[in-house]
Tab-separated table of C-alpha atoms in Angstrom:
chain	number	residue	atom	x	y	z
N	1	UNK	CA	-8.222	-98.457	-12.043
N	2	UNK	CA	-8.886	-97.445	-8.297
N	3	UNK	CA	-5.123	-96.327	-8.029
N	4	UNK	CA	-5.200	-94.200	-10.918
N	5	UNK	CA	-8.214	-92.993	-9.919
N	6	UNK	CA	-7.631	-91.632	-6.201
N	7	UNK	CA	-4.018	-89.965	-7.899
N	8	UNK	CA	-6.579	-88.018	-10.225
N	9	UNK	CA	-8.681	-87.150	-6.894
N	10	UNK	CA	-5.681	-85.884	-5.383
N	11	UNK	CA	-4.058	-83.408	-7.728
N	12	UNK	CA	-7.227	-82.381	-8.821
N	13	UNK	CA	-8.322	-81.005	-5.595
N	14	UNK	CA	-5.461	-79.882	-4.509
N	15	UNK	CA	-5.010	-77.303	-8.318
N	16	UNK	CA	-8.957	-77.050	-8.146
N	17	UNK	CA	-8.307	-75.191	-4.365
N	18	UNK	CA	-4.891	-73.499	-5.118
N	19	UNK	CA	-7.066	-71.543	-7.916
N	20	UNK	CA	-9.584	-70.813	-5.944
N	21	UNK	CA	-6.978	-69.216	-3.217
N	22	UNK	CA	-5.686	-67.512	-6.414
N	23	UNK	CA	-8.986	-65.953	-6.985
N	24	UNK	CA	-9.825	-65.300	-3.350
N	25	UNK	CA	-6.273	-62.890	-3.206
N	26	UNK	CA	-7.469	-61.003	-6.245
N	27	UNK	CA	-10.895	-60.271	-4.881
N	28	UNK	CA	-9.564	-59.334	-1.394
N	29	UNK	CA	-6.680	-56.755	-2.718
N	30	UNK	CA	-9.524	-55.514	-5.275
N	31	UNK	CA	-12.016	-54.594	-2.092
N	32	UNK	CA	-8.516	-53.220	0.186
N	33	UNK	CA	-7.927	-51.172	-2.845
N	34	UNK	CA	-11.314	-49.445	-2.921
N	35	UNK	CA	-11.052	-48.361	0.660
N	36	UNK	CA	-7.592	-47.158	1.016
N	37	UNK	CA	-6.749	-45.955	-2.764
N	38	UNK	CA	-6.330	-41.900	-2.229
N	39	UNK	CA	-4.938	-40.793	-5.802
N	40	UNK	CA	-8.209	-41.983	-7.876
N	41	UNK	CA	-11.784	-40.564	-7.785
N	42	UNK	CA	-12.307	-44.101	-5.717
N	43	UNK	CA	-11.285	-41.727	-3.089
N	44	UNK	CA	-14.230	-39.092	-3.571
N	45	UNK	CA	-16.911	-41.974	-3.944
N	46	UNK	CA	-15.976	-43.843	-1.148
N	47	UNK	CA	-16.419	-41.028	1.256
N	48	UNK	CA	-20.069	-40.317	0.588
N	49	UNK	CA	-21.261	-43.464	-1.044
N	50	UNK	CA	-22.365	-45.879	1.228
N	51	UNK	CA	-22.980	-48.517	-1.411
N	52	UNK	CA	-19.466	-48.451	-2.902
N	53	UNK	CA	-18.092	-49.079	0.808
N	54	UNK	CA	-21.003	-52.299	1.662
N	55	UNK	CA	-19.545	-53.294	-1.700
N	56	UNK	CA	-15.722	-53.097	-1.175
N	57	UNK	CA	-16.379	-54.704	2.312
N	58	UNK	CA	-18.435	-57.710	0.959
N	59	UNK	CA	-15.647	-57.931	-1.264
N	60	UNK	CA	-12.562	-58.086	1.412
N	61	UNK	CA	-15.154	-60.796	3.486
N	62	UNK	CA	-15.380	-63.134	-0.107
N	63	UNK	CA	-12.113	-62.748	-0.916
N	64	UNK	CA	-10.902	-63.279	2.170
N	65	UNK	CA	-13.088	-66.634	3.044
N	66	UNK	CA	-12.477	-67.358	-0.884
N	67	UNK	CA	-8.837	-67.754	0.280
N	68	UNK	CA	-9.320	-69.339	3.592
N	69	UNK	CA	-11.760	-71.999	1.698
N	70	UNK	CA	-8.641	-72.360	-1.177
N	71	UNK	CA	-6.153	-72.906	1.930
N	72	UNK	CA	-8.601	-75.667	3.710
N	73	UNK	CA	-9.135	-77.615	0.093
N	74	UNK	CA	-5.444	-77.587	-0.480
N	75	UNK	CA	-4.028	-78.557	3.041
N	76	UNK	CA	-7.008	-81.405	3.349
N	77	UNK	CA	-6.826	-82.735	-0.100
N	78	UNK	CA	-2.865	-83.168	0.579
N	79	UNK	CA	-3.241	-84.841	4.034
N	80	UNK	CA	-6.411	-86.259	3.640
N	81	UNK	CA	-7.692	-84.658	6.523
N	82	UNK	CA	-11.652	-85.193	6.867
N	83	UNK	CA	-12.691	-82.429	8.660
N	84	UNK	CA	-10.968	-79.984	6.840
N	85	UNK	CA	-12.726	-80.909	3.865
N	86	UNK	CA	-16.055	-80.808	5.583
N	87	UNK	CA	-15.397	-76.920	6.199
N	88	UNK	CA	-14.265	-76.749	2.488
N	89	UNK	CA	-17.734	-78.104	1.608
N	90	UNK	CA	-19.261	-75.232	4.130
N	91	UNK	CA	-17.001	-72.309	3.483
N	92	UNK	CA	-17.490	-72.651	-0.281
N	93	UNK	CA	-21.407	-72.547	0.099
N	94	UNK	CA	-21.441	-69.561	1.993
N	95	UNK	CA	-19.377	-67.626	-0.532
N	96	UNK	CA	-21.672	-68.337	-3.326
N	97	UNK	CA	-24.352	-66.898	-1.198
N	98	UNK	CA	-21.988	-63.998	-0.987
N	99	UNK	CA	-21.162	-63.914	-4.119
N	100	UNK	CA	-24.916	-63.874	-5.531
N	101	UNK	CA	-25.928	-61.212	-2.971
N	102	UNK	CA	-23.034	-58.677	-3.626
N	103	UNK	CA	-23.821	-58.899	-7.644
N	104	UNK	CA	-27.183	-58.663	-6.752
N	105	UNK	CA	-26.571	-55.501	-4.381
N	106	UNK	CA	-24.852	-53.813	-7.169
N	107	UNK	CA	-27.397	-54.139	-10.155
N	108	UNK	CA	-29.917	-52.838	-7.618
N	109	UNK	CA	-27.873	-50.094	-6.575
N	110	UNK	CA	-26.542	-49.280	-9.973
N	111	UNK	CA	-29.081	-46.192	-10.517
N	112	UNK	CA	-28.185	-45.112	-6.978
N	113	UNK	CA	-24.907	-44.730	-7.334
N	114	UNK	CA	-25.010	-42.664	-10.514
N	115	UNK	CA	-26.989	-40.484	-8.416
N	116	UNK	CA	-24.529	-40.275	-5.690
N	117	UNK	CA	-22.038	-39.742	-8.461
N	118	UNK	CA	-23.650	-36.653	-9.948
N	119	UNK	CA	-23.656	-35.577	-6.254
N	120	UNK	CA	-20.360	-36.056	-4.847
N	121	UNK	CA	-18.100	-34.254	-8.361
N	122	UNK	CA	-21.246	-31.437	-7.855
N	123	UNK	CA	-20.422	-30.859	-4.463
N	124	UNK	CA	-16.561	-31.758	-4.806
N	125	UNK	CA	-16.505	-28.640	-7.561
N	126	UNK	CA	-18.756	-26.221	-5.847
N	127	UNK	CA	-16.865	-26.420	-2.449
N	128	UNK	CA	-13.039	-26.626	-4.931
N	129	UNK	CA	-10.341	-24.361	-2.906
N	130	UNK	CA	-6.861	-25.293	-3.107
N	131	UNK	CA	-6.206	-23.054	-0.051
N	132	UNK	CA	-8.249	-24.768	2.450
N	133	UNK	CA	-6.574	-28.076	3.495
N	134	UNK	CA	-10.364	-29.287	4.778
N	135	UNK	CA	-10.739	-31.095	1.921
N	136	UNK	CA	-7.113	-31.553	0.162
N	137	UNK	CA	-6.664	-35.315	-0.129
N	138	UNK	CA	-10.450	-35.144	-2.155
N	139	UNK	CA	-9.588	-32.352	-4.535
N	140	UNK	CA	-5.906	-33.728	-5.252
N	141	UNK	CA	-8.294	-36.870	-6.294
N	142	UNK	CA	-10.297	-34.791	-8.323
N	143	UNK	CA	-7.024	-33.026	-10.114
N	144	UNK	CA	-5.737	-36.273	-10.956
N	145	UNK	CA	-8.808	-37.271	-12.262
N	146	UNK	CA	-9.468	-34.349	-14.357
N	147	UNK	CA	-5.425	-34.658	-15.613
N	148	UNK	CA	-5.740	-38.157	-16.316
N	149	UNK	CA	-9.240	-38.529	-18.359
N	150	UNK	CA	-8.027	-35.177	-20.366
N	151	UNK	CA	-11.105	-33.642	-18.904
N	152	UNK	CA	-13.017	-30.401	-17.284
N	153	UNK	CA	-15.906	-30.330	-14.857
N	154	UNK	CA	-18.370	-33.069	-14.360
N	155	UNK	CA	-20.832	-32.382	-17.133
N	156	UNK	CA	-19.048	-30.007	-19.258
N	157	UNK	CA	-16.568	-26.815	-17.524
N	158	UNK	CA	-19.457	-25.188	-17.417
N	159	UNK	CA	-19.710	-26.741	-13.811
N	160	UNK	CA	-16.572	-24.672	-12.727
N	161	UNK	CA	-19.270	-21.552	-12.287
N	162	UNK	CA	-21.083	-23.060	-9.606
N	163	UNK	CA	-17.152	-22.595	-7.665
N	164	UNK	CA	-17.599	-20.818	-4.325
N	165	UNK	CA	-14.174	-19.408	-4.812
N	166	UNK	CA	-14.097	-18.473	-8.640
N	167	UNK	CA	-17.870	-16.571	-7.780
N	168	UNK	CA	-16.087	-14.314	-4.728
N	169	UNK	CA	-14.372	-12.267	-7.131
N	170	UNK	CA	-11.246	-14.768	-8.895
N	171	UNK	CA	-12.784	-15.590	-12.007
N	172	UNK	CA	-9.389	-14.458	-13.558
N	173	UNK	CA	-8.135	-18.000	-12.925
N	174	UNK	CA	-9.384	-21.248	-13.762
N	175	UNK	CA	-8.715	-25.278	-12.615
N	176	UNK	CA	-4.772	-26.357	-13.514
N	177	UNK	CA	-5.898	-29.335	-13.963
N	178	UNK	CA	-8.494	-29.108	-16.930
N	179	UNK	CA	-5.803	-26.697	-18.580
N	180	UNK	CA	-5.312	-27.808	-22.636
N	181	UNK	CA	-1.670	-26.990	-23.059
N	182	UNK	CA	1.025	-28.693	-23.346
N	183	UNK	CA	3.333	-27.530	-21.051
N	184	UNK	CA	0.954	-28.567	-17.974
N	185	UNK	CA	2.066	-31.513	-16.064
N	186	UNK	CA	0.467	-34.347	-13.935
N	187	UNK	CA	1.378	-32.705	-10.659
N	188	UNK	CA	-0.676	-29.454	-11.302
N	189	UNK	CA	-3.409	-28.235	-9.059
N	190	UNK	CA	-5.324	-25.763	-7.764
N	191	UNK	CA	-6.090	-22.518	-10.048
N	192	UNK	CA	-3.664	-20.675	-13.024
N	193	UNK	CA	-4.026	-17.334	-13.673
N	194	UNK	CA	-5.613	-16.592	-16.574
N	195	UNK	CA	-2.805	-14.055	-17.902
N	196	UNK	CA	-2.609	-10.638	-19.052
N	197	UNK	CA	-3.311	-12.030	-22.959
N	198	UNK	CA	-7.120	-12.832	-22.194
N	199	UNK	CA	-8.934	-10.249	-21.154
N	200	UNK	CA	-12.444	-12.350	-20.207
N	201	UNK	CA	-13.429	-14.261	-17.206
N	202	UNK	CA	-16.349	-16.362	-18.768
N	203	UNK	CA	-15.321	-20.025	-18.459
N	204	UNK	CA	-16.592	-20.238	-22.169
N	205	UNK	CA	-13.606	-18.784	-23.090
N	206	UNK	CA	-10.709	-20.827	-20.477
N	207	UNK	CA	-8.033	-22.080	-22.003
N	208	UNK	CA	-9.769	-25.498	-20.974
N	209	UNK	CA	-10.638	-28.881	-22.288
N	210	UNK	CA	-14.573	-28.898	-22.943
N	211	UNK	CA	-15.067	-32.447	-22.373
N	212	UNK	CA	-16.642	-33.232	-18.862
N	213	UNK	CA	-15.622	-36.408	-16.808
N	214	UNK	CA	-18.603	-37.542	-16.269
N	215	UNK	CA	-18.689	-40.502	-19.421
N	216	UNK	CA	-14.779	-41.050	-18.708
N	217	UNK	CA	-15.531	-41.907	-14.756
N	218	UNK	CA	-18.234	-43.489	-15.677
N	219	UNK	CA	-16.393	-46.091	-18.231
N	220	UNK	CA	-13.970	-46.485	-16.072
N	221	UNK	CA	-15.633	-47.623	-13.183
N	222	UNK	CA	-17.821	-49.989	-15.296
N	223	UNK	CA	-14.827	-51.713	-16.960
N	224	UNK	CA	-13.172	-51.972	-13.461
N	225	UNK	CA	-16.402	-53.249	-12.019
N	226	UNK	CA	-17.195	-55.514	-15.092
N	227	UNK	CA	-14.113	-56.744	-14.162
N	228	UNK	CA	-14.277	-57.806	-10.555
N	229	UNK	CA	-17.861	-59.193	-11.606
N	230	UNK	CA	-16.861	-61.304	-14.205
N	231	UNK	CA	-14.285	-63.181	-11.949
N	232	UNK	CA	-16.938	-63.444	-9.124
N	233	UNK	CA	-19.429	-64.810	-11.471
N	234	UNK	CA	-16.699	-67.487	-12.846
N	235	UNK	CA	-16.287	-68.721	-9.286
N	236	UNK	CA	-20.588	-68.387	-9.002
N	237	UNK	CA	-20.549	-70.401	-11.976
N	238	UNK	CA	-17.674	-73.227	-10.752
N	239	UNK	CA	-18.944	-73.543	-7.886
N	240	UNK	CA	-22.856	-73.692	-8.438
N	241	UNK	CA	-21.283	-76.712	-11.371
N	242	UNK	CA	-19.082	-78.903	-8.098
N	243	UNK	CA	-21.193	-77.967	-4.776
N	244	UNK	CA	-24.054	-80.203	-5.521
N	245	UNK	CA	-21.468	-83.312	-6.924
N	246	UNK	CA	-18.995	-82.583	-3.921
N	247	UNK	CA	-21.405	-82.822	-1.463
N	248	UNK	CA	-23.100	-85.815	-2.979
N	249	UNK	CA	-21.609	-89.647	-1.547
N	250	UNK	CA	-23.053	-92.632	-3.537
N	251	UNK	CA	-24.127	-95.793	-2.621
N	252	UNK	CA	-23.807	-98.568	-4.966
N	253	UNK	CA	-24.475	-102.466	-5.288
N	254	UNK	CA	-22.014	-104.829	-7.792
N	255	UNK	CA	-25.412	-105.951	-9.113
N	256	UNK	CA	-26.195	-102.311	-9.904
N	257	UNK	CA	-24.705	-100.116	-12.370
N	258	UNK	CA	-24.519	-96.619	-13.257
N	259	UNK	CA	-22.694	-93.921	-16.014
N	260	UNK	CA	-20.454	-91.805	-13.689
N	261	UNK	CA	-19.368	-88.336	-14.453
N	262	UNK	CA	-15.346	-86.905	-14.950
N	263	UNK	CA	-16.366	-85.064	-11.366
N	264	UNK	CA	-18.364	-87.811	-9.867
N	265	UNK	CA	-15.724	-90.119	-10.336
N	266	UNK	CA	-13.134	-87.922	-8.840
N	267	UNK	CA	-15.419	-87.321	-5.769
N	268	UNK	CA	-15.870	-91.164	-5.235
N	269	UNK	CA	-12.529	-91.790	-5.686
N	270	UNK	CA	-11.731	-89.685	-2.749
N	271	UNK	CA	-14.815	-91.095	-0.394
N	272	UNK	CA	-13.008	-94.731	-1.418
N	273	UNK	CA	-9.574	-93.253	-0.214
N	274	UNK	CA	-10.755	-91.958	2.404
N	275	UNK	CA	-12.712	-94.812	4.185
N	276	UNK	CA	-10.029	-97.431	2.950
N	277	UNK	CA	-7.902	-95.438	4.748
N	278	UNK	CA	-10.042	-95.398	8.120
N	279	UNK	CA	-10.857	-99.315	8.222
N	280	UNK	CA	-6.913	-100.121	7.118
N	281	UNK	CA	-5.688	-102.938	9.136
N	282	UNK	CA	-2.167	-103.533	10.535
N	283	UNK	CA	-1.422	-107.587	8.881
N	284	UNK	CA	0.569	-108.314	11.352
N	285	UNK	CA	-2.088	-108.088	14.235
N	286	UNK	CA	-4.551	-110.109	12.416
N	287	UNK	CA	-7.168	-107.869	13.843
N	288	UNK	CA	-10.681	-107.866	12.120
N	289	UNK	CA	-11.229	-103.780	11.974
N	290	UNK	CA	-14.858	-102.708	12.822
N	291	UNK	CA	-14.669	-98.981	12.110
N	292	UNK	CA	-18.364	-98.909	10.611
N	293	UNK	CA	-19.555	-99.794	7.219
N	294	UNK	CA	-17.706	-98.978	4.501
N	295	UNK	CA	-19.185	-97.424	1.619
N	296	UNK	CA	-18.649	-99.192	-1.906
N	297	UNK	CA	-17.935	-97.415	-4.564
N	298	UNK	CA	-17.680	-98.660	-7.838
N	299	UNK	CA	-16.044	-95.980	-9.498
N	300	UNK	CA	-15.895	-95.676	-13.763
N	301	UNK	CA	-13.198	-92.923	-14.368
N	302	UNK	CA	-13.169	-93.659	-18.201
N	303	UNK	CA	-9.348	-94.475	-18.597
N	304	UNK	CA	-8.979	-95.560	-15.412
C-alpha cells in the first residue's frame, strides 16, 4: 500500500508541475505579445493606455513565476529535494495573489479602458497622414485593422471628417484601407484618389465600407481577453483547490482513524517518503539514527 502510494505521489507531482510550467509559457508569451506586437491595434492601445501595459506586465511576472514554480515542482518532486518544494509551496501562493489582483485590476478598469479606446482611434484618425513618418508604425496598425475587420472609422466613416489632412483641402481622396472593392489588397494604405467618375467629396458618398470598428475591436479584444482570463482563473481555481491540502502535514495515532482524500493521500505519501528517506539507516553500521521524530502517517489511498 505505502509503495504504491509514494509512486502515485511521484508522477503526480511531477505532471501536476509540468502543466503548470505549460500554463506559465502561455501566459508569459500572451503578456510579451501585448508589448511588442506592432501589426494589430494592440499596438495603438498600448501606447496610450496605461492599464493595458500594468496588465501585460503583471502578466509576463505570473507567467513567468508560473513557470519558474512548474520548474521547482518538477525538478523537486523528481529528486525529492525538500527545499525546492518548500519554494513550490511559496511561489505558487504568491501567484494566486497575482492572479486574483490582475483579474481584479481588469474588471475595475474595464470602463476605463473603453474610454481610452474611444480616445486613442479618435485621436489616431484626426492626426491620420500617411506622409508624416511621426506616427507610421501606429497608422500602419490602424490600416491593418481597418483591412482586416472589413471596416471604416471608429464609430461609423463619418469619423474620417474630423482628418486634419482630408479638412486642408484633399477631400478628393479617402482611407485605402476602408475602400469596398475588390481589387484592394491587405498591403494598402494611406489615401486613394477618389477618381474622375465621382464628382463629390462628402464621405457619405466614399466608395467605403459604413461599418465602424469600434464593435469589431471591441469583440476582439474581449474574446482574446476572455481568453487569457479563463486560463488564469483555471490555475486560480487549481490552485485555491491544492494550496491549503499541500501545505497541510498530518499527525496521526494507530489508535486514531480518519477518511483521507485522493489529494491528502498523495500529500502524505510524499511527507512519509520524504522523512523515511531522512532517518534511513545504513544495516551494516547498526547505527540507531536520531534525525528527529518522524511523523506517522497512516495513509488510505483507496486501492492502495
Amino acid at each position: 500500500m505505502g509503495s504504491g502510494c509514494l509512486k502515485v505521489t511521484k508522477y503526480f507531482l511531477f505532471l501536476f508541475n509540468l502543466l503548470f510550467f505549460i500554463l506559465g509559457a502561455v501566459i508569459l508569451g500572451f503578456g510579451i505579445w501585448i508589448l511588442v506586437d506592432k501589426n494589430s491595434f494592440i499596438s495603438v492601445l498600448q501606447t496610450s493606455s496605461s492599464s493595458l501595459k500594468i496588465g501585460a506586465y503583471i502578466l509576463i511576472g505570473v507567467g513567468a513565476v508560473t513557470m519558474l514554480m512548474g520548474f521547482l515542482g518538477c525538478i523537486g518532486a523528481v529528486n525529492e529535494i525538500r527545499c525546492l518544494l518548500g519554494l513550490y509551496f511559496t511561489c505558487l501562493l504568491l501567484i494566486l495573489i497575482a492572479q486574483i489582483a490582475a483579474g481584479v485590476l481588469i474588471y475595475l478598469q474595464r470602463d476605463r479602458l473603453r474610454e481610452e479606446l474611444d480616445m486613442i482611434a479618435g485621436n489616431l484618425i484626426q492626426n491620420y497622414n500617411p506622409y508624416d513618418d511621426k506616427n507610421r508604425t501606429l497608422e500602419n496598425a490602424w490600416d491593418y485593422v481597418q483591412l482586416q475587420l472589413s471596416c471604416c472609422g471608429w464609430a461609423a466613416p463619418e469619423n474620417w471628417k474630423n482628418n486634419t489632412f482630408l479638412q486642408d483641402g484633399n477631400q478628393t481622396s479617402y482611407p485605402c484601407s476602408c475602400g469596398n472593392d475588390s481589387t484592394n489588397s491587405l498591403s494598402e494604405t494611406g489615401f486613394c484618389s477618389l477618381g474622375t467618375v465621382s464628382n463629390t467629396t462628402t464621405v457619405e458618398d466614399w466608395p467605403v465600407r459604413k461599418q465602424g470598428c469600434k464593435e469589431g475591436v471591441q469583440n476582439w479584444l474581449q474574446e482574446n481577453l476572455g481568453i487569457i482570463l479563463g486560463v488564469c482563473a483555471g490555475v486560480a481555481v487549481i490552485e485555491v483547490r491544492f494550496l491549503p491540502q499541500q501545505t497541510h502535514t498530518h499527525t496521526h495515532t494507530h489508535t486514531h482513524t480518519h477518511t483521507h482524500s485522493f489529494i491528502e493521500c498523495i500529500l502524505d505519501g510524499w511527507i512519509l517518503y520524504l522523512e523515511a528517506r531522512d532517518t534511513r539507516c545504513v544495516s551494516s553500521t547498526h547505527q540507531h539514527c536520531s534525525s528527529g521524530p518522524i511523523i506517522t502517517v497512516l495513509c488510505s489511498c483507496g486501492g492502495f
